[in-house]
mmCIF file of C-alpha atoms in Angstrom:
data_model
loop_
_atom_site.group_PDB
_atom_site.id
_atom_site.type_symbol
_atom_site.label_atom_id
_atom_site.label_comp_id
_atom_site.label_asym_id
_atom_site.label_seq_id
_atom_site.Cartn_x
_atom_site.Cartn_y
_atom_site.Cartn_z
ATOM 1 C CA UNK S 1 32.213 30.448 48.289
ATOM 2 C CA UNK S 2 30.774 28.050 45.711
ATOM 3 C CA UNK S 3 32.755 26.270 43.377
ATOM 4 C CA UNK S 4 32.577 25.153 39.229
ATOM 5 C CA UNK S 5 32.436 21.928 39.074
ATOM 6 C CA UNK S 6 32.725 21.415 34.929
ATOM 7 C CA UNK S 7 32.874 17.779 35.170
ATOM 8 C CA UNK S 8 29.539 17.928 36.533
ATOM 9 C CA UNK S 9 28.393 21.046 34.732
ATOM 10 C CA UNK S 10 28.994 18.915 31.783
ATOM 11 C CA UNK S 11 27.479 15.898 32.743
ATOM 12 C CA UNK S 12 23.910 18.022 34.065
ATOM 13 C CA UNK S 13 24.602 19.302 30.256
ATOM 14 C CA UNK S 14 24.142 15.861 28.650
ATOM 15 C CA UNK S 15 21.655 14.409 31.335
ATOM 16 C CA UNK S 16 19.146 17.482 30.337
ATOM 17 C CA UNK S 17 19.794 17.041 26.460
ATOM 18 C CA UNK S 18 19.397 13.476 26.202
ATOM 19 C CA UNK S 19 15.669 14.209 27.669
ATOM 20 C CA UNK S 20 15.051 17.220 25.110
ATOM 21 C CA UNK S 21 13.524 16.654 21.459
ATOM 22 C CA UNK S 22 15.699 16.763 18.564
ATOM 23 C CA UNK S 23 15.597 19.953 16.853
ATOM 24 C CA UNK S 24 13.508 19.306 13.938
ATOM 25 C CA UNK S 25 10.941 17.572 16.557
ATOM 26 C CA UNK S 26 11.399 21.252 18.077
ATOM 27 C CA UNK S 27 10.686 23.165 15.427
ATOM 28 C CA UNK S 28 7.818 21.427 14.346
ATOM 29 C CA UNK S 29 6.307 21.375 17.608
ATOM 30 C CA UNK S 30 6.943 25.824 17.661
ATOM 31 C CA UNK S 31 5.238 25.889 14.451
ATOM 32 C CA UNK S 32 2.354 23.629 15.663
ATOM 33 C CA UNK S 33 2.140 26.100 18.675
ATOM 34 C CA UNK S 34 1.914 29.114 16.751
ATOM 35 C CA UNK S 35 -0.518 27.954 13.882
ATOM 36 C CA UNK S 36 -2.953 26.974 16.698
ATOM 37 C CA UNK S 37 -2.241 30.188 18.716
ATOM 38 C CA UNK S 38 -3.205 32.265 16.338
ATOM 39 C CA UNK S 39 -6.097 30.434 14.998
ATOM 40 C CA UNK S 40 -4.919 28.947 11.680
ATOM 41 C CA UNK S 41 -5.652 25.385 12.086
ATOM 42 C CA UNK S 42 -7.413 23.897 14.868
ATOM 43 C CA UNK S 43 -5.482 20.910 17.130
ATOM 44 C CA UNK S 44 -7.894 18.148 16.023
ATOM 45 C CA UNK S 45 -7.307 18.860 12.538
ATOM 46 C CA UNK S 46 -3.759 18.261 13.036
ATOM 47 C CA UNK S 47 -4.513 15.049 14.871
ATOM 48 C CA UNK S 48 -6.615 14.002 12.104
ATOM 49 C CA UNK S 49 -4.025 14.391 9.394
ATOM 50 C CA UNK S 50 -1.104 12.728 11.403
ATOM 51 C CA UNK S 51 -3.384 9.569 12.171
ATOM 52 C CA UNK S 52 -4.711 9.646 8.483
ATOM 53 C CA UNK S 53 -1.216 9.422 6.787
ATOM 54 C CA UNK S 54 0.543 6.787 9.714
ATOM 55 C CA UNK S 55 -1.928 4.291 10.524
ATOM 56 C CA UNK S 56 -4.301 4.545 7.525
ATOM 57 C CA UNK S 57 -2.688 6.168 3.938
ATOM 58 C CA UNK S 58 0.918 5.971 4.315
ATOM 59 C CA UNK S 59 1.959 3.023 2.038
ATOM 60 C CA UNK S 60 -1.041 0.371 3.573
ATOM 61 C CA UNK S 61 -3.665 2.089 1.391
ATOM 62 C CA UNK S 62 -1.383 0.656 -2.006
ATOM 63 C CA UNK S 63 -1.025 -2.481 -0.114
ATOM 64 C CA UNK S 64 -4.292 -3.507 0.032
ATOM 65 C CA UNK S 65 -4.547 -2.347 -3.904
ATOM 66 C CA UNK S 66 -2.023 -4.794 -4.530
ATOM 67 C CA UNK S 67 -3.063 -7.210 -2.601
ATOM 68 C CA UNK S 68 -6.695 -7.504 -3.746
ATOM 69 C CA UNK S 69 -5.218 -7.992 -7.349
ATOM 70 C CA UNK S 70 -3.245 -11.105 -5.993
ATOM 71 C CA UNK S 71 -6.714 -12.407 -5.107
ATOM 72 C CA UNK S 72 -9.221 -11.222 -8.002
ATOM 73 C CA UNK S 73 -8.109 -11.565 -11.612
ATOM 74 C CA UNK S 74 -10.858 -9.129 -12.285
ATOM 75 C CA UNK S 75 -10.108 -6.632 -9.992
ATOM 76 C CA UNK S 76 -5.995 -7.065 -11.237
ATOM 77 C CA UNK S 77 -7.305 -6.329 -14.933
ATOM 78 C CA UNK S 78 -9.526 -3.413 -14.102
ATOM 79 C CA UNK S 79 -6.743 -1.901 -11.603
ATOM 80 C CA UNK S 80 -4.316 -2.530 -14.807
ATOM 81 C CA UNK S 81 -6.749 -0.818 -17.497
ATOM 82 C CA UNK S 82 -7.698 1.976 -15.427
ATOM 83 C CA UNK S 83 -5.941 1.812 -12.031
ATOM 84 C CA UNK S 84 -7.580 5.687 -11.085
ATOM 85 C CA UNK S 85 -10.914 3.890 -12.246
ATOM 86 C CA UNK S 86 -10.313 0.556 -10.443
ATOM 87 C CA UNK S 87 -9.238 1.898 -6.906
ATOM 88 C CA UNK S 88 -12.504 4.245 -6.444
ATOM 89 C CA UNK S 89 -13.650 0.392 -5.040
ATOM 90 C CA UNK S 90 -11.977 1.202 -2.255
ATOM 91 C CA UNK S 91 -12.852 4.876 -1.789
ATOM 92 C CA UNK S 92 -8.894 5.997 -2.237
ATOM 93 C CA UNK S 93 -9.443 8.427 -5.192
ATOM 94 C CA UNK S 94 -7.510 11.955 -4.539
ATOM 95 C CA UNK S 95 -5.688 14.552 -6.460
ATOM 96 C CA UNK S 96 -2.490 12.458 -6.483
ATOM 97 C CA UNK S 97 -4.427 9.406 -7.701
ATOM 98 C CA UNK S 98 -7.107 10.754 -10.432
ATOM 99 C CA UNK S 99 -4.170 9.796 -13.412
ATOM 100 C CA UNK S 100 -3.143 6.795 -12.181
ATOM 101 C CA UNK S 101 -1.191 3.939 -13.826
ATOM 102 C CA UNK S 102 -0.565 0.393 -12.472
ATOM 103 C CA UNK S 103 2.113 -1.939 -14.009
ATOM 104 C CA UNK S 104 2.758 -5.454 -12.808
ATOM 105 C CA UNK S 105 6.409 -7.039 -12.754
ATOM 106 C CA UNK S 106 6.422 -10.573 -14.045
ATOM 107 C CA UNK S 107 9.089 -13.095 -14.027
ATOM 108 C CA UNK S 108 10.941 -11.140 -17.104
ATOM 109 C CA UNK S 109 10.246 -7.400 -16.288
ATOM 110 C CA UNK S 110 11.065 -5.162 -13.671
ATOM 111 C CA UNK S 111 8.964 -1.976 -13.215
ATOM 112 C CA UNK S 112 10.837 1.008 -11.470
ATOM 113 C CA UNK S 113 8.731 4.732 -11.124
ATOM 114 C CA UNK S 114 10.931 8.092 -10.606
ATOM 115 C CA UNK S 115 9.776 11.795 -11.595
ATOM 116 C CA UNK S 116 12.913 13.355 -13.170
ATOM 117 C CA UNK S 117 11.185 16.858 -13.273
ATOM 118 C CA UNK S 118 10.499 17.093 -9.624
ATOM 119 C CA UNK S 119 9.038 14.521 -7.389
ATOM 120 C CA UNK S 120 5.274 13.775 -8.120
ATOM 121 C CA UNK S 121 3.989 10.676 -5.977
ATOM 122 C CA UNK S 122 0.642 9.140 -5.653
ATOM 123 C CA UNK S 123 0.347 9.732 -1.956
ATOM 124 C CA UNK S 124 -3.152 9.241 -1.563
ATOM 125 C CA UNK S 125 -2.329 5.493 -1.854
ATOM 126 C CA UNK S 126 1.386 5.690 -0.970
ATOM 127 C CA UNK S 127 1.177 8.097 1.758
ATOM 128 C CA UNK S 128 4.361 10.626 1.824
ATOM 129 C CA UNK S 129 7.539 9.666 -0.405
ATOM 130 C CA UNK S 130 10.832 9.093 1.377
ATOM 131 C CA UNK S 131 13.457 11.391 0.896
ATOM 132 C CA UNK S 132 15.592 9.471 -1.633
ATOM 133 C CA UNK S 133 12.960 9.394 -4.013
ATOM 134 C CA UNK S 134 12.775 13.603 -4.132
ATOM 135 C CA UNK S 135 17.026 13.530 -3.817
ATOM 136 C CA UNK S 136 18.328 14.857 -7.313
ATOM 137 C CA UNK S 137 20.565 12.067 -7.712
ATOM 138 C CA UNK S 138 17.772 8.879 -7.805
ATOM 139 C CA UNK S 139 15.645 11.649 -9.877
ATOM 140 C CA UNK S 140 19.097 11.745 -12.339
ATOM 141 C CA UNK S 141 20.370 8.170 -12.058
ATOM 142 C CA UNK S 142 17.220 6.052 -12.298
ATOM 143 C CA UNK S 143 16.807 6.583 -15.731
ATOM 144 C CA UNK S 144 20.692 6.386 -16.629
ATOM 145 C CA UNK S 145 21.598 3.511 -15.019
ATOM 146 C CA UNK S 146 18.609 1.937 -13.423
ATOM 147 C CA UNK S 147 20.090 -1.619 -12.898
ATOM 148 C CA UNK S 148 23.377 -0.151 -10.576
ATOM 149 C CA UNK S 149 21.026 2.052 -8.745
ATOM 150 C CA UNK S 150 18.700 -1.374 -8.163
ATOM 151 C CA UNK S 151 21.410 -3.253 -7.014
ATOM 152 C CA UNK S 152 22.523 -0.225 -4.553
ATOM 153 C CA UNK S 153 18.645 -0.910 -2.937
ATOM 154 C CA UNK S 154 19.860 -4.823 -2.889
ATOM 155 C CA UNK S 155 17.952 -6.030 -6.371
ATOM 156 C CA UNK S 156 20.130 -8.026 -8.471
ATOM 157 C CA UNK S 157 18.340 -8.826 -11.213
ATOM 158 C CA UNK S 158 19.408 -11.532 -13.790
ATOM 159 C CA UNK S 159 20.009 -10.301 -17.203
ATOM 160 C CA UNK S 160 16.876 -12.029 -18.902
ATOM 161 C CA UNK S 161 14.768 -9.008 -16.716
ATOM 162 C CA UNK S 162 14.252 -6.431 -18.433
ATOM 163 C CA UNK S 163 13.945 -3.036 -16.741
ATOM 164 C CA UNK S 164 11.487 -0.869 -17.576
ATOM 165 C CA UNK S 165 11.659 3.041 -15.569
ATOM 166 C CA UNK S 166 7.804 5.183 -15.602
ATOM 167 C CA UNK S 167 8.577 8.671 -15.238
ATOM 168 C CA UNK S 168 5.877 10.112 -13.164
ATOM 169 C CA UNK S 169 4.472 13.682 -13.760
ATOM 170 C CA UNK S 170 2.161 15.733 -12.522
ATOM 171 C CA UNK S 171 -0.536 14.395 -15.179
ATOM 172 C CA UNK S 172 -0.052 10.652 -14.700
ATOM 173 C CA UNK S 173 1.274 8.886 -11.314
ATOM 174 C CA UNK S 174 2.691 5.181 -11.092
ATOM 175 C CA UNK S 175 2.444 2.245 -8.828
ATOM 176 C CA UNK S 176 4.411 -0.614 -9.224
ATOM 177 C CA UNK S 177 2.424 -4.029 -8.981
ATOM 178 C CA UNK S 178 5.512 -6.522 -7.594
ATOM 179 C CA UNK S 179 4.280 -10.379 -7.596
ATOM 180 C CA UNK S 180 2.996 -12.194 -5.363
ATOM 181 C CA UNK S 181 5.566 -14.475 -3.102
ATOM 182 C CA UNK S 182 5.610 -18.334 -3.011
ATOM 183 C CA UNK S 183 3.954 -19.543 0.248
ATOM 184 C CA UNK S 184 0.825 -17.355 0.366
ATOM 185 C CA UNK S 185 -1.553 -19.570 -1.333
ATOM 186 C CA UNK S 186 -4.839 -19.152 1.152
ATOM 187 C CA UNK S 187 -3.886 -15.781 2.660
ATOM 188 C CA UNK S 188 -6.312 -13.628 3.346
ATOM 189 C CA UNK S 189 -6.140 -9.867 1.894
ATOM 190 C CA UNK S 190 -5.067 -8.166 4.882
ATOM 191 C CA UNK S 191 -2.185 -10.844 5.799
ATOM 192 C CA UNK S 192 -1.456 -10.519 1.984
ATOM 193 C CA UNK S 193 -1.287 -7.056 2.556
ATOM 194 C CA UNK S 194 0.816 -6.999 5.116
ATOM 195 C CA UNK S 195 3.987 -8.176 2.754
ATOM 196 C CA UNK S 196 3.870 -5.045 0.198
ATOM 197 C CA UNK S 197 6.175 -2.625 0.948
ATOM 198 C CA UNK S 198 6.229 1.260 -0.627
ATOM 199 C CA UNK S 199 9.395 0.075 -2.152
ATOM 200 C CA UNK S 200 7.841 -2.390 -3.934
ATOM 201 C CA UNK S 201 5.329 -0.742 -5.114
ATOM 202 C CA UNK S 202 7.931 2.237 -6.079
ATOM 203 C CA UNK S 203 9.631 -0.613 -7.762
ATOM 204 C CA UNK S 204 13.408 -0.201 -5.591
ATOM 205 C CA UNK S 205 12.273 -3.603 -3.947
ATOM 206 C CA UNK S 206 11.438 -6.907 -5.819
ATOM 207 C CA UNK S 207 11.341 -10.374 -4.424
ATOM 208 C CA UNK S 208 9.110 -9.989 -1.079
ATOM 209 C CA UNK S 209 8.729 -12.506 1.410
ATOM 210 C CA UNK S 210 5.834 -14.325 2.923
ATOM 211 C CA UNK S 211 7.907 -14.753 6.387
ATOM 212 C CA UNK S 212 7.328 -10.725 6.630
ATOM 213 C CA UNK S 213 3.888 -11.691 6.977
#
């Protein structure tokens, strides 16, 4: 008669799971099934819209904005006039981008975008915005106390910076122009590029590196 081994009932238990998805991946994947099953999206248009918004929108879209006004003083002036105007150049314009405003942080003002109504994000340049950024508390806190919440994202900023928080709606959308590091003079747009973060250009990061690049 066989016996129940739970030592190594257990331990098939943990072998199996440590192969499986987690559950959101899971769920995700059930929905995917069904939407295609039943004809309401087809699999390559899936495909299309995960590669779009990893390896192409997502935040490297806003990098390259930023990075081109590093390099051209007239392209930084037209993207800072009319930054929905100024990033057609590059063929980015959308829905979440047609009321865009840029604003550059200089050596005695910090720039820092939240939308305390809901969450409103140009992700057509930024691609999709993290969690923290929808959370009620950064939506509540950002504009009450802007310089502990900076300092919780690791920006200490000196008291001569002055802090300046956009609230984004869903009529006008911000990106945050940080400056350009020490060490880059000669760098090319795409290793430029390569340094801006979405924090950055959200405005919860300041002082970025050219060893990133």
């Amino acid at each position: 008669m066989p016996t129940f081994d739970s030592e190594n009932a257990a331990k098939l238990h943990r072998e199996l799971h440590t192969h499986l998805p987690s559950d959101p991946v899971l769920r995700v994947k059930t929905l995917e099934s069904l939407a295609v099953e039943r004809g309401l999206v087809a699999p390559e248009s899936l495909d299309a819209w995960i590669e779009a918004y990893s390896e192409h929108i997502g935040p490297k879209r806003g990098a390259h904005v930023v990075a081109r006004s590093w390099l051209d003083p007239g392209f930084r002036t037209r993207l800072l006039d009319d930054a929905a105007e100024a990033i057609k150049e590059f063929d980015y314009q959308g829905d979440a981008s047609a009321h865009l405003k840029a604003v550059e942080n200089t050596d005695t003002q910090h720039n820092m975008v939240v939308c305390t109504l809901c969450s409103c994000y140009p992700f057509s340049i930024l691609g999709m915005s993290p969690a923290w950024y929808k959370s009620t508390e950064y939506r509540a806190r950002a504009v009450r106390e802007p310089r502990k919440v900076l300092t919780e994202f690791g920006v200490a900023l000196p008291e001569d910076v002055g802090v300046r928080v956009w609230d984004s709606t869903a009529e006008l959308r911000y990106i945050v122009v940080p400056q350009r590091p020490p060490g880059t003079d000669g760098w090319g747009e795409e290793r430029l590029a390569a340094l801006v973060t979405r924090n950055s250009m959200i405005g919860t990061e300041r002082d970025l590196k050219a060893e990133a690049g």
